[in-house]
Amino acid sequence: MVFDAYWWDSGPPSLRHVLREIILAWREEFPHDDLTLVMRTKAARPERDLLPGPVRVARTALWPQAFAATWAVRRVARRAGADLVLTHNFAARAPGAVSAVYLHDVLFRTNPEWFTLTERAYFSLMTRWVSRADVVFTSSRSEAARITKFSRARRVCPVGLGLSTELVARNMLEDADPRLQGSRYFLTVGRLNVRKNLQHTVLAALQSGELSPQTPLVIVGEADGKLGLVDRQCRDAVTSGAVIFTGFVSEARLRWLYRNASLFLFLSLGEGFGMPPLEAAYFGAPLLVSDLPVFRETLGTRARYVDPTHITTIARAIAASTVPRQRGDAFDPGELAQEHNWQTIVRAMRTIASESRTSPTKRRKSTS
């Protein structure tokens, strides 16, 4: 098995998270599989206690990840006589092996206005090269349908995403934010770009009458692409302390923020999956999210839904959602963790890859 591990120790947090979780769960579930990880030249070798067993590391200086995932992985797979190659976002040709790619989303095809020209040019390689793969894995049925519609993928299989193993581990410490202890606050988490709809989120929170320096909106994440927070009211809210940007936070701090939030807001304009609402739900936070098909699919009755483009509607929903309730009374977090489990996901991936090896693949609609 040859795995694309380009983002093993650094890079976009969501990509790094998925890549590591798949590799670690694969090693746990299939300890006898011979794994080769294709990593960047300067990347640290995986710790032996973290990834025990027979693991080889092949290095590549190719940049960016699209070329490492395709050319370097193919070369290593040929030399190793691999049965399976797994890359992320960019599919590799792998003669003699099953070629699989985990494609996170193709939102740039449906909503190019959310991305820079450079991003669109780079991401276009995802759909141009996807026909190289025997099977395309993705996170949701909604995204599988989009990939099928906007690419020549042969087979698209939604296998889901698991909750962060580190985040939901039992007996893990929590790191309280001293600015927020004893206070009510709203929370949103994610990469900060125009798609996350932060300007409407802030304006709606202000219009609700619930936002103030004493009850702030806490925004966790790092800037990524177009941001779009340009309204003067938004800038004034940041200056006054009614809006707090934390940047990156540790898992211990994030755990505390989720557990103590009065309301978790996720008013994104579009998602392939959207993990933060599930994480917030696990820790018992009340949820107000965009009314998107993918959230109806992943969250069901665990959230309240709202049109993310209508500020007044969002403001009313925020005001209505601040009625006190007993936290964590909606469902069992253990049930959520069972639904979004990395071991289950890699077992499904391995089964599907084995089927692809024994039967020719045809282009077809997404499967569940």
Short mmCIF file of C-alpha atoms in Angstrom, two decimals:
data_model
loop_
_atom_site.label_atom_id
_atom_site.label_comp_id
_atom_site.label_asym_id
_atom_site.label_seq_id
_atom_site.Cartn_x
_atom_site.Cartn_y
_atom_site.Cartn_z
CA MET A 1 0.00 0.00 0.00
CA VAL A 2 1.41 3.37 -1.00
CA PHE A 3 -0.16 6.39 0.67
CA ASP A 4 0.19 10.05 -0.16
CA ALA A 5 1.47 11.56 3.13
CA TYR A 6 2.48 14.97 1.79
CA TRP A 7 0.68 16.83 4.59
CA TRP A 8 1.73 14.48 7.40
CA ASP A 9 3.39 17.06 9.66
CA SER A 10 2.28 20.43 8.28
CA GLY A 11 -0.09 22.07 5.86
CA PRO A 12 -3.84 22.83 5.71
CA PRO A 13 -5.25 21.59 9.05
CA SER A 14 -8.27 19.77 7.60
CA LEU A 15 -6.21 17.95 4.95
CA ARG A 16 -3.52 17.05 7.46
CA HIS A 17 -6.15 15.79 9.90
CA VAL A 18 -7.87 13.50 7.39
CA LEU A 19 -4.59 12.18 5.98
CA ARG A 20 -3.19 11.29 9.41
CA GLU A 21 -6.41 9.78 10.72
CA ILE A 22 -6.74 7.50 7.68
CA ILE A 23 -3.15 6.29 7.93
CA LEU A 24 -3.30 5.73 11.70
CA ALA A 25 -6.65 3.93 11.55
CA TRP A 26 -5.43 1.82 8.61
CA ARG A 27 -2.39 0.70 10.56
CA GLU A 28 -4.58 -0.19 13.56
CA GLU A 29 -7.16 -2.10 11.53
CA PHE A 30 -4.76 -3.82 9.12
CA PRO A 31 -1.46 -4.26 11.01
CA HIS A 32 -0.10 -6.76 8.48
CA ASP A 33 -0.42 -4.43 5.48
CA ASP A 34 2.93 -3.21 4.21
CA LEU A 35 2.63 0.59 4.15
CA THR A 36 4.82 3.06 2.28
CA LEU A 37 4.27 6.76 2.98
CA VAL A 38 5.33 9.29 0.36
CA MET A 39 6.43 12.35 2.33
CA ARG A 40 8.15 15.64 1.68
CA THR A 41 11.92 15.68 1.89
CA LYS A 42 12.02 17.74 5.10
CA ALA A 43 9.03 16.12 6.84
CA ALA A 44 9.70 14.40 10.14
CA ARG A 45 9.49 10.63 10.08
CA PRO A 46 6.38 9.27 11.87
CA GLU A 47 7.09 8.32 15.48
CA ARG A 48 7.44 4.59 16.02
CA ASP A 49 5.00 4.53 18.94
CA LEU A 50 2.45 6.48 16.90
CA LEU A 51 2.72 4.31 13.80
CA PRO A 52 4.15 0.90 14.76
CA GLY A 53 4.76 -2.02 12.43
CA PRO A 54 6.30 -2.21 8.97
CA VAL A 55 6.16 1.33 7.59
CA ARG A 56 8.49 2.59 4.89
CA VAL A 57 9.01 6.24 4.04
CA ALA A 58 9.77 7.48 0.53
CA ARG A 59 10.82 11.11 0.12
CA THR A 60 9.95 13.59 -2.60
CA ALA A 61 11.05 17.15 -3.27
CA LEU A 62 8.22 17.72 -5.74
CA TRP A 63 6.00 20.73 -5.12
CA PRO A 64 3.11 21.46 -4.88
CA GLN A 65 1.15 18.56 -3.49
CA ALA A 66 -0.64 17.90 -6.80
CA PHE A 67 2.61 16.77 -8.42
CA ALA A 68 3.88 14.87 -5.40
CA ALA A 69 0.56 13.04 -5.12
CA THR A 70 0.56 12.04 -8.77
CA TRP A 71 4.12 11.65 -10.07
CA ALA A 72 6.02 10.72 -6.90
CA VAL A 73 3.36 8.31 -5.64
CA ARG A 74 3.18 6.62 -9.03
CA ARG A 75 6.95 6.15 -9.15
CA VAL A 76 7.08 4.72 -5.62
CA ALA A 77 4.12 2.42 -6.29
CA ARG A 78 5.76 1.00 -9.41
CA ARG A 79 9.00 0.25 -7.58
CA ALA A 80 7.17 -1.31 -4.63
CA GLY A 81 4.80 -3.41 -6.73
CA ALA A 82 1.92 -1.88 -4.79
CA ASP A 83 -1.60 -3.30 -4.74
CA LEU A 84 -3.19 0.04 -3.79
CA VAL A 85 -2.28 3.71 -3.91
CA LEU A 86 -4.25 6.33 -2.03
CA THR A 87 -3.78 10.03 -2.75
CA HIS A 88 -5.62 13.14 -1.61
CA ASN A 89 -7.52 15.40 -4.03
CA PHE A 90 -5.25 14.65 -7.02
CA ALA A 91 -5.48 11.17 -8.54
CA ALA A 92 -2.44 9.20 -9.65
CA ARG A 93 -2.10 6.68 -12.46
CA ALA A 94 -0.97 3.42 -10.91
CA PRO A 95 -0.43 0.63 -13.47
CA GLY A 96 -0.88 -2.75 -11.79
CA ALA A 97 -2.45 -1.25 -8.65
CA VAL A 98 -5.85 0.09 -7.64
CA SER A 99 -5.72 3.88 -7.78
CA ALA A 100 -7.87 5.56 -5.12
CA VAL A 101 -8.18 9.24 -4.30
CA TYR A 102 -9.90 10.94 -1.38
CA LEU A 103 -11.43 14.02 -3.01
CA HIS A 104 -12.67 16.43 -0.36
CA ASP A 105 -14.85 18.64 -2.53
CA VAL A 106 -15.17 20.35 -5.91
CA LEU A 107 -16.93 23.49 -4.70
CA PHE A 108 -14.73 25.52 -7.03
CA ARG A 109 -16.80 24.13 -9.90
CA THR A 110 -20.20 25.20 -8.55
CA ASN A 111 -19.08 28.44 -6.89
CA PRO A 112 -15.89 29.80 -8.50
CA GLU A 113 -16.54 33.23 -6.94
CA TRP A 114 -15.46 31.87 -3.56
CA PHE A 115 -11.93 31.16 -4.80
CA THR A 116 -9.03 33.17 -6.15
CA LEU A 117 -7.93 32.78 -9.77
CA THR A 118 -4.81 30.94 -8.60
CA GLU A 119 -6.85 28.56 -6.46
CA ARG A 120 -9.24 27.79 -9.31
CA ALA A 121 -6.40 27.07 -11.72
CA TYR A 122 -4.72 24.71 -9.25
CA PHE A 123 -7.91 22.98 -8.12
CA SER A 124 -8.96 22.36 -11.73
CA LEU A 125 -6.34 19.60 -11.79
CA MET A 126 -8.52 17.65 -9.34
CA THR A 127 -11.33 17.16 -11.85
CA ARG A 128 -9.01 16.94 -14.87
CA TRP A 129 -7.06 14.06 -13.34
CA VAL A 130 -9.83 12.28 -11.42
CA SER A 131 -10.50 9.80 -14.24
CA ARG A 132 -7.08 8.28 -13.45
CA ALA A 133 -8.56 6.79 -10.28
CA ASP A 134 -10.39 3.47 -10.15
CA VAL A 135 -12.36 4.77 -7.17
CA VAL A 136 -12.96 8.20 -5.66
CA PHE A 137 -13.68 8.41 -1.95
CA THR A 138 -15.41 11.44 -0.50
CA SER A 139 -17.07 12.54 2.71
CA SER A 140 -20.81 12.79 2.01
CA ARG A 141 -23.54 11.74 -0.39
CA SER A 142 -24.05 15.41 -1.25
CA GLU A 143 -20.44 15.82 -2.30
CA ALA A 144 -20.42 12.49 -4.14
CA ALA A 145 -23.28 13.78 -6.29
CA ARG A 146 -21.40 16.99 -7.03
CA ILE A 147 -18.20 15.15 -7.98
CA THR A 148 -20.14 12.81 -10.25
CA LYS A 149 -21.83 15.75 -11.96
CA PHE A 150 -18.72 17.86 -12.50
CA SER A 151 -16.07 15.28 -13.30
CA ARG A 152 -15.40 12.10 -15.25
CA ALA A 153 -14.85 10.03 -12.11
CA ARG A 154 -15.39 6.34 -12.76
CA ARG A 155 -16.77 5.47 -9.34
CA VAL A 156 -17.54 7.81 -6.43
CA CYS A 157 -18.11 6.38 -2.96
CA PRO A 158 -19.03 8.50 0.07
CA VAL A 159 -17.32 6.95 3.09
CA GLY A 160 -17.68 9.82 5.56
CA LEU A 161 -15.29 11.52 7.93
CA GLY A 162 -14.49 10.58 11.51
CA LEU A 163 -14.31 12.81 14.54
CA SER A 164 -10.80 13.82 15.55
CA THR A 165 -9.32 11.01 17.64
CA GLU A 166 -7.32 13.47 19.73
CA LEU A 167 -10.20 15.89 20.22
CA VAL A 168 -12.69 13.33 21.54
CA ALA A 169 -10.23 11.13 23.44
CA ARG A 170 -11.34 10.36 26.98
CA ASN A 171 -9.64 11.97 29.97
CA MET A 172 -8.01 14.68 27.85
CA LEU A 173 -7.24 17.99 29.51
CA GLU A 174 -9.13 21.18 28.69
CA ASP A 175 -7.53 24.60 28.50
CA ALA A 176 -9.94 27.35 29.56
CA ASP A 177 -9.71 30.75 27.87
CA PRO A 178 -9.29 33.21 30.78
CA ARG A 179 -11.05 35.95 28.78
CA LEU A 180 -14.21 33.84 28.56
CA GLN A 181 -14.41 32.00 31.86
CA GLY A 182 -17.74 32.67 33.52
CA SER A 183 -19.08 34.42 30.41
CA ARG A 184 -21.61 33.59 27.74
CA TYR A 185 -20.23 33.53 24.21
CA PHE A 186 -21.10 32.41 20.71
CA LEU A 187 -18.61 30.30 18.78
CA THR A 188 -17.73 29.53 15.18
CA VAL A 189 -14.80 27.42 13.98
CA GLY A 190 -13.18 26.84 10.61
CA ARG A 191 -10.78 28.13 7.99
CA LEU A 192 -11.50 31.81 7.48
CA ASN A 193 -12.53 32.52 3.91
CA VAL A 194 -15.43 34.11 2.06
CA ARG A 195 -17.29 30.79 1.89
CA LYS A 196 -17.59 30.73 5.69
CA ASN A 197 -19.88 33.77 5.47
CA LEU A 198 -18.39 35.54 8.48
CA GLN A 199 -19.67 38.97 7.55
CA HIS A 200 -23.31 37.82 7.58
CA THR A 201 -22.62 35.88 10.79
CA VAL A 202 -21.31 38.98 12.57
CA LEU A 203 -23.99 41.32 11.21
CA ALA A 204 -26.76 38.90 12.17
CA ALA A 205 -25.34 38.45 15.67
CA LEU A 206 -25.23 42.23 16.07
CA GLN A 207 -28.80 42.61 14.77
CA SER A 208 -30.01 39.94 17.20
CA GLY A 209 -29.19 42.25 20.12
CA GLU A 210 -27.36 39.38 21.83
CA LEU A 211 -23.81 40.32 20.86
CA SER A 212 -21.65 42.55 23.07
CA PRO A 213 -18.17 42.66 24.62
CA GLN A 214 -19.73 40.78 27.55
CA THR A 215 -21.25 38.15 25.22
CA PRO A 216 -18.82 38.01 22.30
CA LEU A 217 -18.66 35.98 19.12
CA VAL A 218 -15.48 33.91 19.22
CA ILE A 219 -14.07 33.02 15.80
CA VAL A 220 -11.50 30.20 15.75
CA GLY A 221 -9.38 29.57 12.67
CA GLU A 222 -6.73 30.93 10.38
CA ALA A 223 -7.16 33.01 7.22
CA ASP A 224 -7.40 30.95 4.04
CA GLY A 225 -8.04 32.53 0.63
CA LYS A 226 -10.66 35.24 0.30
CA LEU A 227 -11.95 36.44 3.69
CA GLY A 228 -14.67 38.99 2.92
CA LEU A 229 -15.00 40.74 6.32
CA VAL A 230 -15.18 44.33 5.07
CA ASP A 231 -18.31 45.90 6.58
CA ARG A 232 -17.59 48.79 8.97
CA GLN A 233 -19.96 47.39 11.60
CA CYS A 234 -17.94 44.17 11.59
CA ARG A 235 -14.66 46.01 12.00
CA ASP A 236 -16.13 48.10 14.83
CA ALA A 237 -17.33 44.91 16.55
CA VAL A 238 -13.79 43.54 16.46
CA THR A 239 -12.43 46.80 17.88
CA SER A 240 -14.97 46.82 20.73
CA GLY A 241 -14.29 43.22 21.72
CA ALA A 242 -17.73 41.98 20.66
CA VAL A 243 -15.94 39.80 18.09
CA ILE A 244 -12.78 37.91 19.06
CA PHE A 245 -10.48 36.27 16.52
CA THR A 246 -8.37 33.62 18.25
CA GLY A 247 -6.40 32.29 15.29
CA PHE A 248 -5.25 28.68 15.70
CA VAL A 249 -5.96 27.08 19.08
CA SER A 250 -4.83 23.81 20.66
CA GLU A 251 -7.10 20.78 20.87
CA ALA A 252 -7.34 21.33 24.63
CA ARG A 253 -8.52 24.92 24.14
CA LEU A 254 -10.93 23.94 21.35
CA ARG A 255 -12.41 21.23 23.54
CA TRP A 256 -13.13 23.81 26.26
CA LEU A 257 -14.57 26.31 23.79
CA TYR A 258 -16.97 23.75 22.33
CA ARG A 259 -18.09 22.51 25.73
CA ASN A 260 -18.84 25.95 27.15
CA ALA A 261 -20.31 27.79 24.13
CA SER A 262 -23.83 29.19 24.55
CA LEU A 263 -24.44 28.69 20.83
CA PHE A 264 -22.35 27.30 17.98
CA LEU A 265 -22.85 29.09 14.65
CA PHE A 266 -21.82 27.65 11.29
CA LEU A 267 -23.39 29.69 8.52
CA SER A 268 -21.22 28.54 5.65
CA LEU A 269 -22.43 29.09 2.10
CA GLY A 270 -21.24 25.67 0.98
CA GLU A 271 -19.47 22.57 2.34
CA GLY A 272 -18.36 19.19 1.16
CA PHE A 273 -18.86 17.91 4.71
CA GLY A 274 -18.35 20.51 7.46
CA MET A 275 -16.75 18.90 10.50
CA PRO A 276 -16.92 21.73 13.13
CA PRO A 277 -20.71 21.41 13.73
CA LEU A 278 -20.31 17.69 14.44
CA GLU A 279 -17.46 18.41 16.85
CA ALA A 280 -19.54 21.07 18.61
CA ALA A 281 -22.49 18.67 18.79
CA TYR A 282 -20.27 16.01 20.37
CA PHE A 283 -19.50 18.42 23.23
CA GLY A 284 -23.13 19.37 23.67
CA ALA A 285 -23.21 22.85 22.13
CA PRO A 286 -26.55 24.03 20.69
CA LEU A 287 -26.19 24.35 16.89
CA LEU A 288 -27.42 26.93 14.40
CA VAL A 289 -26.23 26.04 10.90
CA SER A 290 -26.88 26.81 7.25
CA ASP A 291 -29.74 24.98 5.63
CA LEU A 292 -27.55 22.97 3.26
CA PRO A 293 -28.25 19.42 2.03
CA VAL A 294 -24.96 18.19 3.49
CA PHE A 295 -25.90 19.39 6.99
CA ARG A 296 -29.34 17.81 6.73
CA GLU A 297 -27.44 14.63 5.84
CA THR A 298 -24.83 14.76 8.63
CA LEU A 299 -26.65 16.55 11.47
CA GLY A 300 -30.28 15.57 11.03
CA THR A 301 -32.33 16.75 14.04
CA ARG A 302 -29.26 17.78 16.02
CA ALA A 303 -29.29 21.36 14.68
CA ARG A 304 -31.51 24.31 13.87
CA TYR A 305 -31.31 25.37 10.22
CA VAL A 306 -31.40 28.83 8.67
CA ASP A 307 -30.91 30.51 5.29
CA PRO A 308 -27.29 31.75 5.49
CA THR A 309 -27.92 34.60 3.02
CA HIS A 310 -30.71 36.30 5.01
CA ILE A 311 -29.32 38.38 7.87
CA THR A 312 -32.65 39.16 9.55
CA THR A 313 -33.68 35.49 9.56
CA ILE A 314 -30.32 34.54 11.09
CA ALA A 315 -30.66 37.29 13.73
CA ARG A 316 -34.08 36.02 14.79
CA ALA A 317 -32.78 32.46 14.96
CA ILE A 318 -29.84 33.56 17.14
CA ALA A 319 -32.17 35.37 19.52
CA ALA A 320 -34.49 32.36 19.68
CA SER A 321 -31.57 29.97 20.23
CA THR A 322 -30.28 31.74 23.34
CA VAL A 323 -33.07 30.40 25.55
CA PRO A 324 -31.23 28.42 28.26
CA ARG A 325 -31.44 24.65 28.07
CA GLN A 326 -29.63 21.77 29.70
CA ARG A 327 -26.53 21.12 27.64
CA GLY A 328 -26.04 17.76 26.02
CA ASP A 329 -29.65 16.68 26.47
CA ALA A 330 -30.39 16.22 22.76
CA PHE A 331 -28.49 13.01 22.12
CA ASP A 332 -25.73 10.68 23.24
CA PRO A 333 -22.25 11.82 22.09
CA GLY A 334 -21.18 8.19 22.05
CA GLU A 335 -23.72 7.57 19.32
CA LEU A 336 -22.22 10.41 17.28
CA ALA A 337 -18.71 9.06 17.76
CA GLN A 338 -19.88 5.64 16.59
CA GLU A 339 -21.42 7.12 13.45
CA HIS A 340 -18.23 9.01 12.57
CA ASN A 341 -15.51 6.50 13.35
CA TRP A 342 -12.23 6.27 11.44
CA GLN A 343 -11.89 2.51 11.87
CA THR A 344 -15.25 1.98 10.18
CA ILE A 345 -14.24 4.34 7.39
CA VAL A 346 -10.95 2.63 6.54
CA ARG A 347 -12.62 -0.79 6.59
CA ALA A 348 -15.10 0.48 4.04
CA MET A 349 -12.32 1.99 1.93
CA ARG A 350 -10.33 -1.24 1.91
CA THR A 351 -13.39 -3.30 0.96
CA ILE A 352 -14.27 -0.95 -1.89
CA ALA A 353 -10.67 -0.90 -3.12
CA SER A 354 -10.60 -4.72 -3.11
CA GLU A 355 -13.81 -4.79 -5.15
CA SER A 356 -12.25 -2.37 -7.62
CA ARG A 357 -9.28 -4.69 -8.02
CA THR A 358 -11.40 -7.71 -8.87
CA SER A 359 -13.95 -6.06 -11.16
CA PRO A 360 -13.58 -3.43 -13.89
CA THR A 361 -14.91 -0.01 -12.91
CA LYS A 362 -17.44 1.92 -14.89
CA ARG A 363 -18.49 5.51 -14.64
CA ARG A 364 -21.68 5.56 -12.59
CA LYS A 365 -23.66 7.57 -10.12
CA SER A 366 -22.46 7.94 -6.54
CA THR A 367 -23.03 5.04 -4.17
CA SER A 368 -23.98 5.12 -0.51
#
